[in-house]
PDB file of C-alpha atoms in Angstrom:
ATOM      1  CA  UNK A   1      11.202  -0.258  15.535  1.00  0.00           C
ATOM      2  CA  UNK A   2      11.855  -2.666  12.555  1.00  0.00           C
ATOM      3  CA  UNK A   3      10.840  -1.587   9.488  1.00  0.00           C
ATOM      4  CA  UNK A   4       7.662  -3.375   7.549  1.00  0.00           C
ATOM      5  CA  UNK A   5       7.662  -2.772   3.785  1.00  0.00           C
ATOM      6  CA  UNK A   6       5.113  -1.840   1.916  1.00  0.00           C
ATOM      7  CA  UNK A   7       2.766  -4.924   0.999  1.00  0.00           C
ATOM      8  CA  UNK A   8       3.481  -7.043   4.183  1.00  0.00           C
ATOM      9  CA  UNK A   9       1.594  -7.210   7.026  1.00  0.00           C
ATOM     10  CA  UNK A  10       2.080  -4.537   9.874  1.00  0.00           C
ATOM     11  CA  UNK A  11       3.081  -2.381   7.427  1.00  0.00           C
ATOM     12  CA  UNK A  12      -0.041   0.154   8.359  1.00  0.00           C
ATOM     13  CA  UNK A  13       1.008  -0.021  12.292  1.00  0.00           C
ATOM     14  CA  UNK A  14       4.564   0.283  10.975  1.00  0.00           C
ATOM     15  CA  UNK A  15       3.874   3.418   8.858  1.00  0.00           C
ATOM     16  CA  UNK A  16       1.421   4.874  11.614  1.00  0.00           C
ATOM     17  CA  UNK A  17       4.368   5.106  14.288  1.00  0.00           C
ATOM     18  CA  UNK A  18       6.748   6.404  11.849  1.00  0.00           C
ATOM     19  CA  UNK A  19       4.853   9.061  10.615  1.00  0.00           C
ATOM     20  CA  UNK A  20       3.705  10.227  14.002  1.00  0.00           C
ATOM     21  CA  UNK A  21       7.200  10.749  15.074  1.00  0.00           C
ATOM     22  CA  UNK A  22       8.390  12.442  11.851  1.00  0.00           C
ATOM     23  CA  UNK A  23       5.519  14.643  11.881  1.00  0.00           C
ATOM     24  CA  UNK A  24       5.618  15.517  15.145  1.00  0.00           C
ATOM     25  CA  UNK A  25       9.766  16.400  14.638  1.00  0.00           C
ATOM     26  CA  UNK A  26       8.880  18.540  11.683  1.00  0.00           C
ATOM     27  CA  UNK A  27       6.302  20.985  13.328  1.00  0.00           C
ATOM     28  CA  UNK A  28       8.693  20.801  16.195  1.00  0.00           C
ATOM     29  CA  UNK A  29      11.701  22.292  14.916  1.00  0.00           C
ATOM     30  CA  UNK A  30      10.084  25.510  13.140  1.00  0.00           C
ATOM     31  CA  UNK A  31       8.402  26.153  16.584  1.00  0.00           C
ATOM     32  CA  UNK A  32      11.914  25.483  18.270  1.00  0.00           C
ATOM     33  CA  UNK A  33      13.195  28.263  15.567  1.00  0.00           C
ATOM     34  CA  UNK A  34      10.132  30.856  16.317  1.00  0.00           C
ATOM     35  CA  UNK A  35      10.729  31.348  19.858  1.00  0.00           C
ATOM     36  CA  UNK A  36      14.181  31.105  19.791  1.00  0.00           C
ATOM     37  CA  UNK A  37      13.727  34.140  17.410  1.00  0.00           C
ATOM     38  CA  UNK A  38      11.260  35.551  19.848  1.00  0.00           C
ATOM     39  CA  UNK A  39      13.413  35.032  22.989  1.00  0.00           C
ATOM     40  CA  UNK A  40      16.447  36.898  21.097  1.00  0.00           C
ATOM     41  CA  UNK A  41      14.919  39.498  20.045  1.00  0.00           C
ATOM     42  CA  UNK A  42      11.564  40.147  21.914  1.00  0.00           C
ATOM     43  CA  UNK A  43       9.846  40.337  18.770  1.00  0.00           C
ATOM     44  CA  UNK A  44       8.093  37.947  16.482  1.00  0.00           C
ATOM     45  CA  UNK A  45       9.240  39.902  13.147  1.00  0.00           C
ATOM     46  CA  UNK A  46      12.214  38.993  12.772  1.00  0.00           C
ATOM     47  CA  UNK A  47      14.399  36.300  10.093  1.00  0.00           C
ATOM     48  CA  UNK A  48      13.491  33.659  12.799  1.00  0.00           C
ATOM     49  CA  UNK A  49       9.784  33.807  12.047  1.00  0.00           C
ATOM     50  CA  UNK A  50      10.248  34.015   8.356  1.00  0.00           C
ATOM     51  CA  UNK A  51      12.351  30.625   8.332  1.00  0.00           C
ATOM     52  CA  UNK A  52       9.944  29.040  10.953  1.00  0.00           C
ATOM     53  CA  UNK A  53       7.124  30.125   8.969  1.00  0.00           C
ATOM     54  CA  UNK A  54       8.843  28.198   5.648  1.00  0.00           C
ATOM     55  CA  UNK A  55       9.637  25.168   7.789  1.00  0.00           C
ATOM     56  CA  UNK A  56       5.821  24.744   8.876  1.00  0.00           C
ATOM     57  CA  UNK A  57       5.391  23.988   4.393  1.00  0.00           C
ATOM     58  CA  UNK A  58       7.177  20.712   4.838  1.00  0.00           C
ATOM     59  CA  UNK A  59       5.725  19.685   7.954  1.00  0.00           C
ATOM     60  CA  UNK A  60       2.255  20.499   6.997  1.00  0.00           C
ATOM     61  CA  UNK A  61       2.972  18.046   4.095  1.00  0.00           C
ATOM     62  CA  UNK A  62       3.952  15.458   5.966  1.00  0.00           C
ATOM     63  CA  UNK A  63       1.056  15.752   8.142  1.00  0.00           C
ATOM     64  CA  UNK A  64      -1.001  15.313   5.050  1.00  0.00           C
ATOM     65  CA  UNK A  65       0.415  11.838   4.706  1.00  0.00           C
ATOM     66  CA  UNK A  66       0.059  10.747   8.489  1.00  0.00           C
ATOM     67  CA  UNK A  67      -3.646  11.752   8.235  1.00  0.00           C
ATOM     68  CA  UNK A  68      -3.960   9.083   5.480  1.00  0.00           C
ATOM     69  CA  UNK A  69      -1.978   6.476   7.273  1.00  0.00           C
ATOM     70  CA  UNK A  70      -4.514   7.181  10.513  1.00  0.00           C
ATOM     71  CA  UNK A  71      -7.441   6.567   8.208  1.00  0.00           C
ATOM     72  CA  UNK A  72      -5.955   3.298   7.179  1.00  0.00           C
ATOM     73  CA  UNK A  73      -7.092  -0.121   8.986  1.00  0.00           C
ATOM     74  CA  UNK A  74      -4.198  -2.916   9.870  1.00  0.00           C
ATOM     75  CA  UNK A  75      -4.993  -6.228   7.685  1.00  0.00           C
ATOM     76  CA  UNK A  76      -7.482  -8.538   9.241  1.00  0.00           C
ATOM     77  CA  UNK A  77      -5.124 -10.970  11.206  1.00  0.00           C
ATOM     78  CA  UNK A  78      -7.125 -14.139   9.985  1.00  0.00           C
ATOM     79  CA  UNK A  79      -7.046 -13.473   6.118  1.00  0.00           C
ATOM     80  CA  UNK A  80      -3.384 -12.868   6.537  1.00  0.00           C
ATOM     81  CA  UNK A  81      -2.683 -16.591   8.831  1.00  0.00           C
ATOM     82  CA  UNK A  82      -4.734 -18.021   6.820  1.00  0.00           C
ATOM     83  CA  UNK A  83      -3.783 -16.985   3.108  1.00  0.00           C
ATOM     84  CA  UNK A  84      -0.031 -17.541   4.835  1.00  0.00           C
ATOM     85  CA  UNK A  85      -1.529 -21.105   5.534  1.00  0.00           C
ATOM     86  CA  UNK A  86      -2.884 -21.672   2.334  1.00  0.00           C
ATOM     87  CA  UNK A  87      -1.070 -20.125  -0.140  1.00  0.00           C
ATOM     88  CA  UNK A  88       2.785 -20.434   1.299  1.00  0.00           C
ATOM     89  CA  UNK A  89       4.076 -20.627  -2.589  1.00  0.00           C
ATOM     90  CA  UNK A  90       2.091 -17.472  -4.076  1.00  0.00           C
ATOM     91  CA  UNK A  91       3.089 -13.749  -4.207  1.00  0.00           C
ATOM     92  CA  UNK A  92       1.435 -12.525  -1.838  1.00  0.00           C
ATOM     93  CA  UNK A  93       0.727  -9.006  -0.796  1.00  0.00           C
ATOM     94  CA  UNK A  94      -1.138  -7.113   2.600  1.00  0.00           C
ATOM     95  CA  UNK A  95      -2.664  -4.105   3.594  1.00  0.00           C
ATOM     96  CA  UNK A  96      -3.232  -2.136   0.347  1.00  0.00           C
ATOM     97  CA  UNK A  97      -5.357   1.083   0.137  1.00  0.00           C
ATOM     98  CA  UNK A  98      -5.494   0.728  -3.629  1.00  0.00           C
ATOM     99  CA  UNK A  99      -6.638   4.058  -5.094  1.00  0.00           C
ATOM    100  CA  UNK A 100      -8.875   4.947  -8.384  1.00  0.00           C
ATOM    101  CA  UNK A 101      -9.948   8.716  -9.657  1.00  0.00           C
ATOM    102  CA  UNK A 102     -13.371   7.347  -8.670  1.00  0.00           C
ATOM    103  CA  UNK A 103     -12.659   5.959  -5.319  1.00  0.00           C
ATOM    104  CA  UNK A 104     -10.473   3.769  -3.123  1.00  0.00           C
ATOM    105  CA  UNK A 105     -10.769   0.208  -1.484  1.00  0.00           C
ATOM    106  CA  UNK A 106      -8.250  -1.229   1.224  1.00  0.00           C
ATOM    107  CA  UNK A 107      -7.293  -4.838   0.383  1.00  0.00           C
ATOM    108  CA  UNK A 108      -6.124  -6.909   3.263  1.00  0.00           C
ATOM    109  CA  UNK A 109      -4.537  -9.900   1.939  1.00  0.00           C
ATOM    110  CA  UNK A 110      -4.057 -10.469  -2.197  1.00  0.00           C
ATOM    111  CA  UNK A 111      -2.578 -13.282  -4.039  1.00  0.00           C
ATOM    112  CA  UNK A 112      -1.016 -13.579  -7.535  1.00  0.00           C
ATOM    113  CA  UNK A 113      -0.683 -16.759  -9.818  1.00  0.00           C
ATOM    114  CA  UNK A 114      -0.403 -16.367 -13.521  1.00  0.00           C
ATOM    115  CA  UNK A 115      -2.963 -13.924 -14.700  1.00  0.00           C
ATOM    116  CA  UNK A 116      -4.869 -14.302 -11.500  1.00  0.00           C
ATOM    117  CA  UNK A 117      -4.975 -11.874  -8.923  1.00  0.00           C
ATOM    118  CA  UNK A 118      -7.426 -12.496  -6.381  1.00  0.00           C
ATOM    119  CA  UNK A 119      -8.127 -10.003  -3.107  1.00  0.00           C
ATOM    120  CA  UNK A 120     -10.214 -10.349   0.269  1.00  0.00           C
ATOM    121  CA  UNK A 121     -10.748  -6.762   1.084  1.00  0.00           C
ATOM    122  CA  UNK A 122     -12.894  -6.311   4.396  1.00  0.00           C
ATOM    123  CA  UNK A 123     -14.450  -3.382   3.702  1.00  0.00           C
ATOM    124  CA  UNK A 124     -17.902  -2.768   4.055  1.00  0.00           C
ATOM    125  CA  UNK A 125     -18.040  -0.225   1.448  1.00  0.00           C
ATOM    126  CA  UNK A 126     -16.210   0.041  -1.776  1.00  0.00           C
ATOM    127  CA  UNK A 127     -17.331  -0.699  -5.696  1.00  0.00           C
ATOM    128  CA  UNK A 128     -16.059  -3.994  -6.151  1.00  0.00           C
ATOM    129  CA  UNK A 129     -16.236  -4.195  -9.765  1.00  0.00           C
ATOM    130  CA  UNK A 130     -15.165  -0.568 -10.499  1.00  0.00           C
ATOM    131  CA  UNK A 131     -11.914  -1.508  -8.357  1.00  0.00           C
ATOM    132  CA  UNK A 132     -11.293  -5.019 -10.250  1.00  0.00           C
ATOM    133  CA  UNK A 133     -11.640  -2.885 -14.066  1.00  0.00           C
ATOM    134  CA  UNK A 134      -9.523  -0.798 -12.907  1.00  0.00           C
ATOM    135  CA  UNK A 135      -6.789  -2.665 -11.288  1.00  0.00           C
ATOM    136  CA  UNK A 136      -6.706  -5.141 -14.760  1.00  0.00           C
ATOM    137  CA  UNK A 137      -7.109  -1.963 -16.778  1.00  0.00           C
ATOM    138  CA  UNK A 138      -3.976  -0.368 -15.254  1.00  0.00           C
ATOM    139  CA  UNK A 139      -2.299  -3.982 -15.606  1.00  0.00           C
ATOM    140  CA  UNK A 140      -2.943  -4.337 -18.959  1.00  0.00           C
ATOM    141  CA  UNK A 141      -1.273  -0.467 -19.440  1.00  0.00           C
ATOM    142  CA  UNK A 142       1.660  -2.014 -17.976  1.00  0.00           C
ATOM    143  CA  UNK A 143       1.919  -4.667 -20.377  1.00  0.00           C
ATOM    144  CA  UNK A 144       0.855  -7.489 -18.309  1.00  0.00           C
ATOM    145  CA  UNK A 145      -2.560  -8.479 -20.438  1.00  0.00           C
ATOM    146  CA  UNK A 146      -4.612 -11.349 -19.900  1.00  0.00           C
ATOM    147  CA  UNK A 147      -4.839 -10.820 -15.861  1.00  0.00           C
ATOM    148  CA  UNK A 148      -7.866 -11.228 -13.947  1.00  0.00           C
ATOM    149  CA  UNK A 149      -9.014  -9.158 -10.810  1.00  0.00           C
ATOM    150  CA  UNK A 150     -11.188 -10.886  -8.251  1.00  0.00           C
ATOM    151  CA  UNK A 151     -11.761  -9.086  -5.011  1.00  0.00           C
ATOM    152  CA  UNK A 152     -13.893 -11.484  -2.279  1.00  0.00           C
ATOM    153  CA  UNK A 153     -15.412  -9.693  -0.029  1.00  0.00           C
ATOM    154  CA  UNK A 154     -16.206 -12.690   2.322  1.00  0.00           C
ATOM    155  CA  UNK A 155     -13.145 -14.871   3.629  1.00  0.00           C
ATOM    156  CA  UNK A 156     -14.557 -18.209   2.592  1.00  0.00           C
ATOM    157  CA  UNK A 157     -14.603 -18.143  -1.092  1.00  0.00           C
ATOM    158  CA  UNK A 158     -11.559 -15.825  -1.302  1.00  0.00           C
ATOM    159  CA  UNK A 159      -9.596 -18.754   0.780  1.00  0.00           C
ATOM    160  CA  UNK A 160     -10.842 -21.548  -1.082  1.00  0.00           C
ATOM    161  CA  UNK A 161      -9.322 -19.663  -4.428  1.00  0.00           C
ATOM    162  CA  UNK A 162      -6.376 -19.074  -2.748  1.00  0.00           C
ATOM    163  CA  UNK A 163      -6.262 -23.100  -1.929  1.00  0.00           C
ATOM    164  CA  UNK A 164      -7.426 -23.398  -5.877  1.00  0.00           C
ATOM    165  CA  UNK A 165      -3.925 -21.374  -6.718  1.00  0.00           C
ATOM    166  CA  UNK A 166      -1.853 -22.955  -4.529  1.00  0.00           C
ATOM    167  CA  UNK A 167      -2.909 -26.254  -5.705  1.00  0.00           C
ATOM    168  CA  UNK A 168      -2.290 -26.660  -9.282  1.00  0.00           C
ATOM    169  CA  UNK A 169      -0.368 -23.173  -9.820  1.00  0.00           C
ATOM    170  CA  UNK A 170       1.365 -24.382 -13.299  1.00  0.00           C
ATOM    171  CA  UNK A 171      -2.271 -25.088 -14.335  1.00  0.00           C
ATOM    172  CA  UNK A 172      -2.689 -21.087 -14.366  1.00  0.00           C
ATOM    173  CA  UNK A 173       0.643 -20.484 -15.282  1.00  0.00           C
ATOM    174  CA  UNK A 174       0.951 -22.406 -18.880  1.00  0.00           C
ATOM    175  CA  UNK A 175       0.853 -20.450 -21.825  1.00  0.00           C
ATOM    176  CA  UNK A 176       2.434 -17.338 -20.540  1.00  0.00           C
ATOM    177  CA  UNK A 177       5.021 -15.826 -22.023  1.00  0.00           C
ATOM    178  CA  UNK A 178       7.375 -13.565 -19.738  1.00  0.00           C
ATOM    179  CA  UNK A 179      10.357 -11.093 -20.929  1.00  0.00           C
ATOM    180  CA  UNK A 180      12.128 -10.071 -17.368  1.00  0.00           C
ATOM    181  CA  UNK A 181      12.019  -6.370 -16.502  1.00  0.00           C
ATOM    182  CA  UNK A 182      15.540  -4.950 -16.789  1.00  0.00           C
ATOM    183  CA  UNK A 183      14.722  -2.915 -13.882  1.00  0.00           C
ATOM    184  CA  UNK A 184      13.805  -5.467 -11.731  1.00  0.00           C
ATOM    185  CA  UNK A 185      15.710  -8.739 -13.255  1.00  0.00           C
ATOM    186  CA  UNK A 186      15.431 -10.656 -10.181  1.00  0.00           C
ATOM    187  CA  UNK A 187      11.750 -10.206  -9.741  1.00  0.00           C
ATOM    188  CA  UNK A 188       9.077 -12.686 -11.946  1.00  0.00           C
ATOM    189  CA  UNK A 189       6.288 -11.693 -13.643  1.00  0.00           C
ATOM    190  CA  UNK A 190       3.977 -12.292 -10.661  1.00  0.00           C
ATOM    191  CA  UNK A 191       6.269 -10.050  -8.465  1.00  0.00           C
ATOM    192  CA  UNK A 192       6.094  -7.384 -11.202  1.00  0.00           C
ATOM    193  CA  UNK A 193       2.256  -7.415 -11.096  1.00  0.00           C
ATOM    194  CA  UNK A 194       2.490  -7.428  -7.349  1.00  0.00           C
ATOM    195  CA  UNK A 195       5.036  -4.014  -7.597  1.00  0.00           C
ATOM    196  CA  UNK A 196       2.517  -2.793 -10.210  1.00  0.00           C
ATOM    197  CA  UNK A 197      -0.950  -2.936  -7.718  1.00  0.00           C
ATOM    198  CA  UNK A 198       1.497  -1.632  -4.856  1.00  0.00           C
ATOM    199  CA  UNK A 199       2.300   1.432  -7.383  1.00  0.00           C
ATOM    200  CA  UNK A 200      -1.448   2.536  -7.012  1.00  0.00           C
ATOM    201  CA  UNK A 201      -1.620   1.847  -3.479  1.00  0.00           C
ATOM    202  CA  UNK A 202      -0.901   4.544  -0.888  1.00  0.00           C
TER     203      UNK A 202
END
């Protein structure tokens, strides 16, 4: 199984195969540790039961996360061939649940030029605006002020932005002053943003 990073497409499928096998491997081996316990020594009090008992804390964790991976949709395939299409020179980013205190909104395709950051999230429900304030809010934290949020939730106009982007991308580019990141010095500031959004993003 190759691995699919965070922010690319198949990363959900990726992540959902994964964590099925991990978490089925981590409740596994503190039953494997009960009743060997039990077979030894007929009897479920014993050290066996007290370390199986301590291995279920971990697994029950981990099952946790593969619960919120299940809940999680794979990026519509058409917003990703198409902003692929359209947008070949643009950071671009896929399948992100981005996550506020007052809610959370997958986003399946996103891409960044300048200070513009625009999203096509298929979602039916979400607060569009309450996600966009706070993705540019946290942004702004981060030192990256200026940037605009635009989440589209119909393909059409989200596309022709991305085409808009893609087009003339010094246009939204000029005037923008960048210091790189020591931590990252290979990465530009539209990359940073991008590692930024997929910061809040589980």
């Amino acid at each position: 199984m190759k691995k699919v990073k965070k922010g690319n497409a198949g990363y959900v499928s990726y992540e959902k195969k994964k964590r099925t096998a991990v978490t089925a491997v981590m409740f596994a081996i503190p039953l494997v540790i009960f009743f060997t316990g039990l077979i030894q020594t007929g009897t479920r009090l014993n050290l066996f039961t007290l370390v199986a008992v301590l291995g279920m804390l971990p697994a029950a964790r981990s099952a946790v996360g593969w619960i919120m991976i299940l809940l999680q949709k794979p990026a519509d395939p058409e917003a990703v061939s198409q902003t692929e299409k359209r947008g070949p020179d643009l950071v671009r980013g896929y399948e992100l649940m981005v996550t506020a205190y007052e809610g959370r909104l997958p986003l399946d395709a996103m891409v960044i030029c300048g200070n513009q950051v625009a999203c096509y999230s298929s979602a039916q429900k979400g607060d569009l605006p309450m996600m966009e304030k706070h993705m540019e809010k946290i942004l702004t934290t981060n030192g990256y002020h200026g940037v605009r949020v635009k989440i589209f939730r119909d393909l059409r106009p989200y596309l022709e932005r991305v085409e808009q982007l893609e087009k003339d991308p010094e246009k939204y580019r000029a005037g923008i002053s960048f210091t790189p990141d020591e931590r990252y010095p290979d990465l530009s500031r539209e990359e940073l943003i991008k590692h930024t959004i997929m910061a809040i993003a589980v």
